[in-house]
Tab-separated table of C-alpha atoms in Angstrom:
chain	number	residue	atom	x	y	z
X	158	UNK	CA	18.640	-9.778	-1.061
X	159	UNK	CA	19.076	-11.321	-4.477
X	160	UNK	CA	21.791	-9.779	-6.720
X	161	UNK	CA	21.049	-7.150	-9.121
X	162	UNK	CA	22.624	-4.734	-11.528
X	163	UNK	CA	22.381	-0.818	-11.182
X	164	UNK	CA	22.541	2.200	-13.572
X	165	UNK	CA	21.906	5.872	-13.224
X	166	UNK	CA	19.572	7.193	-15.833
X	167	UNK	CA	20.539	10.182	-18.056
X	168	UNK	CA	16.901	11.357	-19.060
X	169	UNK	CA	13.361	10.233	-18.734
X	170	UNK	CA	12.887	8.457	-21.866
X	171	UNK	CA	16.201	6.514	-21.611
X	172	UNK	CA	15.121	5.558	-17.990
X	173	UNK	CA	11.672	4.436	-19.436
X	174	UNK	CA	13.422	2.454	-22.056
X	175	UNK	CA	15.733	0.651	-19.556
X	176	UNK	CA	12.661	-0.180	-17.150
X	177	UNK	CA	10.779	-1.952	-20.002
X	178	UNK	CA	13.218	-4.917	-19.831
X	179	UNK	CA	11.962	-7.814	-17.721
X	180	UNK	CA	12.938	-7.723	-14.167
X	181	UNK	CA	13.900	-4.111	-14.231
X	182	UNK	CA	12.636	-1.327	-11.749
X	183	UNK	CA	12.983	2.254	-11.216
X	184	UNK	CA	14.698	3.490	-7.911
X	185	UNK	CA	14.060	6.958	-6.515
X	186	UNK	CA	13.961	7.220	-2.559
X	187	UNK	CA	13.787	3.538	-2.272
X	188	UNK	CA	11.911	3.674	1.166
X	189	UNK	CA	9.519	0.976	0.212
X	190	UNK	CA	11.263	-0.979	-2.632
X	191	UNK	CA	14.640	-1.512	-0.705
X	192	UNK	CA	12.573	-2.921	2.198
X	193	UNK	CA	10.914	-5.333	0.055
X	194	UNK	CA	14.079	-6.394	-1.810
X	195	UNK	CA	15.654	-7.240	1.648
X	196	UNK	CA	12.930	-9.680	2.440
X	197	UNK	CA	12.718	-10.885	-1.197
X	198	UNK	CA	9.011	-9.825	-1.889
X	199	UNK	CA	10.451	-7.614	-4.607
X	200	UNK	CA	13.397	-9.354	-6.430
X	201	UNK	CA	14.470	-6.842	-9.262
X	202	UNK	CA	17.299	-8.066	-11.605
X	203	UNK	CA	17.974	-4.617	-12.659
X	204	UNK	CA	17.568	-1.093	-11.050
X	205	UNK	CA	17.421	2.224	-12.904
X	206	UNK	CA	18.227	5.237	-10.670
X	207	UNK	CA	15.913	8.143	-11.411
X	208	UNK	CA	16.979	10.783	-8.753
X	209	UNK	CA	19.235	12.792	-10.929
X	210	UNK	CA	16.742	13.589	-13.735
X	211	UNK	CA	15.808	16.974	-12.205
X	212	UNK	CA	12.030	15.952	-11.830
X	213	UNK	CA	11.836	17.444	-8.452
X	214	UNK	CA	10.669	21.034	-8.910
X	215	UNK	CA	7.269	22.247	-7.681
X	216	UNK	CA	6.152	25.033	-10.192
X	217	UNK	CA	3.024	27.021	-11.144
X	218	UNK	CA	0.920	26.011	-14.074
X	219	UNK	CA	-0.387	28.492	-16.680
X	220	UNK	CA	-3.908	27.229	-15.466
X	221	UNK	CA	-3.218	28.465	-11.963
X	222	UNK	CA	-2.621	25.001	-10.371
X	223	UNK	CA	0.745	23.253	-9.360
X	224	UNK	CA	2.986	20.810	-11.251
X	225	UNK	CA	4.812	18.675	-8.727
X	226	UNK	CA	7.989	16.862	-10.075
X	227	UNK	CA	7.721	13.225	-9.662
X	228	UNK	CA	10.970	13.100	-7.267
X	229	UNK	CA	9.994	15.986	-5.091
X	230	UNK	CA	10.382	14.704	-1.676
X	231	UNK	CA	7.515	14.460	0.754
X	232	UNK	CA	9.143	17.004	3.020
X	233	UNK	CA	9.566	19.458	0.425
X	234	UNK	CA	5.928	19.155	-0.916
X	235	UNK	CA	4.424	19.380	2.390
X	236	UNK	CA	6.556	22.501	3.594
X	237	UNK	CA	5.998	24.329	0.173
X	238	UNK	CA	4.105	27.518	0.993
X	239	UNK	CA	1.762	27.127	-1.927
X	240	UNK	CA	0.698	23.667	-0.983
X	241	UNK	CA	0.299	24.684	2.438
X	242	UNK	CA	-1.812	27.698	1.634
X	243	UNK	CA	-3.929	26.509	-1.357
X	244	UNK	CA	-3.846	22.589	-0.855
X	245	UNK	CA	-3.658	22.254	2.841
X	246	UNK	CA	-5.344	18.608	2.828
X	247	UNK	CA	-2.274	17.412	0.857
X	248	UNK	CA	0.427	18.941	3.282
X	249	UNK	CA	-1.688	17.561	6.352
X	250	UNK	CA	-1.873	14.224	4.766
X	251	UNK	CA	1.773	13.880	4.130
X	252	UNK	CA	2.792	14.996	7.484
X	253	UNK	CA	0.328	12.341	8.920
X	254	UNK	CA	2.465	9.646	7.288
X	255	UNK	CA	5.696	7.947	8.088
X	256	UNK	CA	8.377	9.600	9.897
X	257	UNK	CA	10.565	12.884	9.200
X	258	UNK	CA	13.336	10.857	8.246
X	259	UNK	CA	11.418	8.908	5.752
X	260	UNK	CA	9.658	11.863	4.406
X	261	UNK	CA	12.906	13.473	3.592
X	262	UNK	CA	13.828	10.750	1.382
X	263	UNK	CA	10.305	9.504	-0.014
X	264	UNK	CA	9.260	10.949	-3.317
X	265	UNK	CA	5.891	11.923	-4.804
X	266	UNK	CA	6.011	9.252	-7.442
X	267	UNK	CA	7.185	6.668	-5.088
X	268	UNK	CA	4.210	7.410	-2.777
X	269	UNK	CA	1.834	6.826	-5.575
X	270	UNK	CA	3.318	3.381	-6.062
X	271	UNK	CA	3.523	2.375	-2.531
X	272	UNK	CA	2.829	-1.389	-2.073
X	273	UNK	CA	0.178	-2.662	0.361
X	274	UNK	CA	1.273	-3.281	4.193
X	275	UNK	CA	-0.933	-6.287	4.234
X	276	UNK	CA	0.964	-8.899	6.513
X	277	UNK	CA	0.413	-11.501	4.230
X	278	UNK	CA	1.889	-9.831	1.401
X	279	UNK	CA	5.068	-9.195	3.539
X	280	UNK	CA	5.256	-12.968	4.613
X	281	UNK	CA	6.730	-14.947	1.650
X	282	UNK	CA	5.679	-18.376	3.527
X	283	UNK	CA	2.139	-17.339	3.093
X	284	UNK	CA	-0.167	-17.417	0.072
X	285	UNK	CA	-0.787	-13.958	-1.550
X	286	UNK	CA	-2.102	-13.333	-5.123
X	287	UNK	CA	-0.610	-9.858	-5.245
X	288	UNK	CA	2.919	-11.204	-4.510
X	289	UNK	CA	2.579	-14.357	-6.384
X	290	UNK	CA	-0.503	-14.434	-8.756
X	291	UNK	CA	-2.627	-17.528	-8.618
X	292	UNK	CA	-1.329	-18.922	-5.073
X	293	UNK	CA	-4.587	-17.589	-3.139
X	294	UNK	CA	-5.191	-14.967	-0.458
X	295	UNK	CA	-4.349	-15.919	3.085
X	296	UNK	CA	-5.908	-12.599	4.324
X	297	UNK	CA	-9.521	-13.964	3.360
X	298	UNK	CA	-10.282	-15.949	6.266
X	299	UNK	CA	-7.140	-14.976	8.167
X	300	UNK	CA	-6.415	-11.787	10.253
X	301	UNK	CA	-7.957	-8.818	8.441
X	302	UNK	CA	-8.321	-6.202	10.983
X	303	UNK	CA	-6.550	-3.630	8.869
X	304	UNK	CA	-7.606	-4.675	5.605
X	305	UNK	CA	-10.198	-3.538	2.884
X	306	UNK	CA	-13.961	-3.320	3.442
X	307	UNK	CA	-14.793	-1.888	-0.018
X	308	UNK	CA	-13.681	-2.617	-3.559
X	309	UNK	CA	-12.251	-5.865	-2.665
X	310	UNK	CA	-12.464	-8.951	-4.377
X	311	UNK	CA	-12.363	-12.864	-3.943
X	312	UNK	CA	-8.687	-12.742	-4.816
X	313	UNK	CA	-7.446	-9.674	-2.445
X	314	UNK	CA	-8.502	-7.370	0.303
X	315	UNK	CA	-5.469	-5.366	0.661
X	316	UNK	CA	-5.409	-1.695	1.172
X	317	UNK	CA	-3.648	1.114	-0.265
X	318	UNK	CA	-1.153	2.467	2.616
X	319	UNK	CA	-0.464	6.024	1.276
X	320	UNK	CA	-1.887	9.168	3.116
X	321	UNK	CA	-0.614	11.251	0.159
X	322	UNK	CA	-2.885	9.277	-2.252
X	323	UNK	CA	-6.002	10.080	-0.496
X	324	UNK	CA	-5.489	13.920	-0.623
X	325	UNK	CA	-4.494	13.545	-4.113
X	326	UNK	CA	-7.660	11.820	-4.904
X	327	UNK	CA	-9.835	14.581	-3.432
X	328	UNK	CA	-7.849	17.378	-5.252
X	329	UNK	CA	-8.449	15.655	-8.580
X	330	UNK	CA	-4.684	15.547	-9.315
X	331	UNK	CA	-3.640	14.337	-12.804
X	332	UNK	CA	-0.366	11.998	-13.075
X	333	UNK	CA	1.795	12.782	-15.987
X	334	UNK	CA	4.181	10.012	-17.464
X	335	UNK	CA	6.440	9.120	-20.452
X	336	UNK	CA	6.956	5.870	-22.048
X	337	UNK	CA	9.824	4.090	-23.597
X	338	UNK	CA	8.998	5.664	-27.012
X	339	UNK	CA	8.939	9.144	-25.564
X	340	UNK	CA	5.167	9.455	-25.623
X	341	UNK	CA	3.695	11.313	-22.997
X	342	UNK	CA	0.174	11.137	-21.189
X	343	UNK	CA	-1.958	12.503	-18.372
X	344	UNK	CA	-3.765	10.169	-16.230
X	345	UNK	CA	-6.498	11.284	-13.811
X	346	UNK	CA	-5.844	10.055	-10.220
X	347	UNK	CA	-9.177	8.330	-10.397
X	348	UNK	CA	-8.166	6.023	-13.072
X	349	UNK	CA	-4.474	5.744	-11.913
X	350	UNK	CA	-4.876	2.941	-9.101
X	351	UNK	CA	-6.751	-0.329	-9.869
X	352	UNK	CA	-9.069	-2.255	-7.833
X	353	UNK	CA	-8.050	-6.021	-7.375
X	354	UNK	CA	-10.635	-7.868	-9.355
X	355	UNK	CA	-8.878	-10.931	-10.499
X	356	UNK	CA	-5.448	-9.594	-11.077
X	357	UNK	CA	-4.524	-7.863	-7.720
X	358	UNK	CA	-0.776	-7.982	-8.761
X	359	UNK	CA	-1.466	-5.268	-11.266
X	360	UNK	CA	-2.008	-2.251	-8.995
X	361	UNK	CA	-1.944	0.902	-11.497
X	362	UNK	CA	-2.689	1.703	-15.059
X	363	UNK	CA	0.836	2.178	-15.845
X	364	UNK	CA	2.342	0.172	-18.876
X	365	UNK	CA	5.644	-1.492	-18.739
X	366	UNK	CA	8.531	0.972	-18.623
X	367	UNK	CA	6.037	4.069	-18.107
X	368	UNK	CA	7.820	6.515	-15.829
X	369	UNK	CA	6.006	9.093	-13.781
X	370	UNK	CA	7.544	12.421	-14.341
X	371	UNK	CA	4.857	14.981	-12.467
X	372	UNK	CA	1.703	15.272	-10.793
X	373	UNK	CA	-0.484	18.180	-11.450
X	374	UNK	CA	-2.948	19.772	-9.195
X	375	UNK	CA	-5.839	21.842	-10.813
X	376	UNK	CA	-6.671	25.528	-9.406
X	377	UNK	CA	-7.166	25.828	-5.827
X	378	UNK	CA	-10.599	25.321	-5.068
X	379	UNK	CA	-10.797	27.048	-1.503
X	380	UNK	CA	-12.800	25.741	1.490
X	381	UNK	CA	-11.711	24.141	4.537
X	382	UNK	CA	-8.930	21.400	3.999
X	383	UNK	CA	-9.038	18.698	6.624
X	384	UNK	CA	-7.135	15.240	6.803
X	385	UNK	CA	-8.162	13.192	9.792
X	386	UNK	CA	-6.241	9.806	10.502
X	387	UNK	CA	-7.397	7.349	12.794
X	388	UNK	CA	-4.451	4.710	13.713
X	389	UNK	CA	-3.379	2.434	16.485
X	390	UNK	CA	-0.822	4.685	17.576
X	391	UNK	CA	-0.003	8.581	17.267
X	392	UNK	CA	3.021	8.401	14.945
X	393	UNK	CA	4.502	6.054	12.288
X	394	UNK	CA	1.220	4.076	11.976
X	395	UNK	CA	-0.758	3.364	8.682
X	396	UNK	CA	-4.405	4.321	8.753
X	397	UNK	CA	-7.146	2.101	9.933
X	398	UNK	CA	-9.535	4.726	8.450
X	399	UNK	CA	-8.553	8.387	7.077
X	400	UNK	CA	-10.608	11.122	5.653
X	401	UNK	CA	-9.595	13.724	3.268
X	402	UNK	CA	-12.002	16.450	2.862
X	403	UNK	CA	-12.524	19.945	1.514
X	404	UNK	CA	-15.662	21.472	2.792
X	405	UNK	CA	-17.251	24.848	1.639
X	406	UNK	CA	-19.009	27.360	3.561
X	407	UNK	CA	-22.460	26.149	2.382
X	408	UNK	CA	-21.647	22.664	3.590
X	409	UNK	CA	-21.011	21.229	0.243
X	410	UNK	CA	-17.641	19.565	-0.351
X	411	UNK	CA	-15.504	16.602	-1.505
X	412	UNK	CA	-14.514	13.570	0.602
X	413	UNK	CA	-12.034	10.656	-0.056
X	414	UNK	CA	-11.055	7.778	2.176
X	415	UNK	CA	-8.071	6.015	2.982
X	416	UNK	CA	-7.411	2.570	4.679
X	417	UNK	CA	-10.562	0.915	3.517
X	418	UNK	CA	-9.656	-0.011	-0.266
X	419	UNK	CA	-6.807	-0.901	-2.513
X	420	UNK	CA	-7.263	2.502	-3.944
X	421	UNK	CA	-8.043	5.885	-2.518
X	422	UNK	CA	-11.863	5.684	-2.116
X	423	UNK	CA	-13.958	8.508	-3.356
X	424	UNK	CA	-17.549	8.353	-4.517
X	425	UNK	CA	-18.605	11.628	-6.110
X	426	UNK	CA	-22.256	10.769	-5.985
X	427	UNK	CA	-21.913	10.643	-2.219
X	428	UNK	CA	-20.778	14.123	-1.839
X	429	UNK	CA	-24.105	15.570	-2.893
X	430	UNK	CA	-25.321	14.355	0.762
X	431	UNK	CA	-22.420	16.541	2.432
X	432	UNK	CA	-24.863	19.271	3.842
X	433	UNK	CA	-27.066	16.294	5.340
X	434	UNK	CA	-24.266	15.019	7.361
X	435	UNK	CA	-21.977	12.009	7.760
X	436	UNK	CA	-24.596	9.232	7.943
X	437	UNK	CA	-26.020	10.097	4.517
X	438	UNK	CA	-22.528	10.601	3.006
X	439	UNK	CA	-21.280	7.121	4.415
X	440	UNK	CA	-24.350	5.109	3.191
X	441	UNK	CA	-23.296	5.916	-0.398
X	442	UNK	CA	-19.717	5.860	0.157
X	443	UNK	CA	-19.799	2.202	1.607
X	444	UNK	CA	-22.840	1.196	-0.248
X	445	UNK	CA	-20.981	-2.015	-1.523
X	446	UNK	CA	-18.987	-2.575	1.620
X	447	UNK	CA	-17.993	-6.196	2.182
X	448	UNK	CA	-16.297	-6.197	5.662
X	449	UNK	CA	-14.942	-9.218	7.506
X	450	UNK	CA	-15.729	-10.078	11.160
X	451	UNK	CA	-12.403	-8.521	12.153
X	452	UNK	CA	-12.889	-5.210	10.223
X	453	UNK	CA	-16.584	-4.466	10.353
X	454	UNK	CA	-15.632	-1.697	12.863
X	455	UNK	CA	-14.371	0.311	9.882
X	456	UNK	CA	-17.906	1.009	8.623
X	457	UNK	CA	-19.080	2.824	11.763
X	458	UNK	CA	-15.577	4.276	12.272
X	459	UNK	CA	-15.672	5.958	8.676
X	460	UNK	CA	-19.091	7.574	9.610
X	461	UNK	CA	-17.777	9.024	12.978
X	462	UNK	CA	-14.589	10.207	11.626
X	463	UNK	CA	-16.313	11.875	8.717
X	464	UNK	CA	-18.710	13.378	11.470
X	465	UNK	CA	-15.790	14.951	13.084
X	466	UNK	CA	-14.399	16.139	9.929
X	467	UNK	CA	-17.653	17.956	9.025
X	468	UNK	CA	-18.037	19.367	12.615
X	469	UNK	CA	-14.491	20.802	12.601
X	470	UNK	CA	-15.306	22.211	9.026
X	471	UNK	CA	-18.295	24.098	10.309
X	472	UNK	CA	-16.455	25.674	13.198
X	473	UNK	CA	-13.365	26.644	11.247
């Protein structure tokens, strides 16, 4: 691990101002960042500790939704009675991820910013455009079993590893931020994560120094909330394919996928086919899929997993 300096932020604007400096990074739970620093994939020169800013409350909004503080832990969020009752897909997705110990420390904002688990990103001996722009993508033509089948590019086929993000996408969450000048903005989750294109190292629409302060959920939409995750082992494994769905009694609903793209994958046009079944939905969801020989299995796996989710919703 390379040497770095450290400070505790006193307020959100001061934290954003400090993070705008080259080489600076925010530190909250640190469950992803510190691991990457140990293997020198991340090499920040300055860390701004934002854990003491009081941004960890979960509160009802005047519109009837929930405002989740950026540094609410995964454990607190998944266990919140209102989340379990009104946003069950989110609670289920969080519990499906990581281990209990990690969920006790990991934060909402940190989960939004999780880096990919592509093995070539983690191996500093291999070319990776996400880790070092312009060096190439070793995953293309390499081992790609767990990587993206849709939304990828000629420069990157990595996936977003977060379970929480998939549920946030199906719920139409909004990410609230503050920048170094004290200006705030609200970013729809659909616009927050970027596809790789030719700049895979730019993973979100955040600007330099911009700090996530909260995530807002709209009013509950009812229906049956399901999160189904297919993985290589029963615990502490990232999704090969995951499905977050909210299905209404008439068969209509929403669906987002994890494990298939660099961002939570939702195509609203596909949801019109929900009453027709999984095959019709998958045809639109993955219409632009470009799987490799190693991960072509993900396309039928999405259809089968979605079929199981729809069947489960009908009998709920």
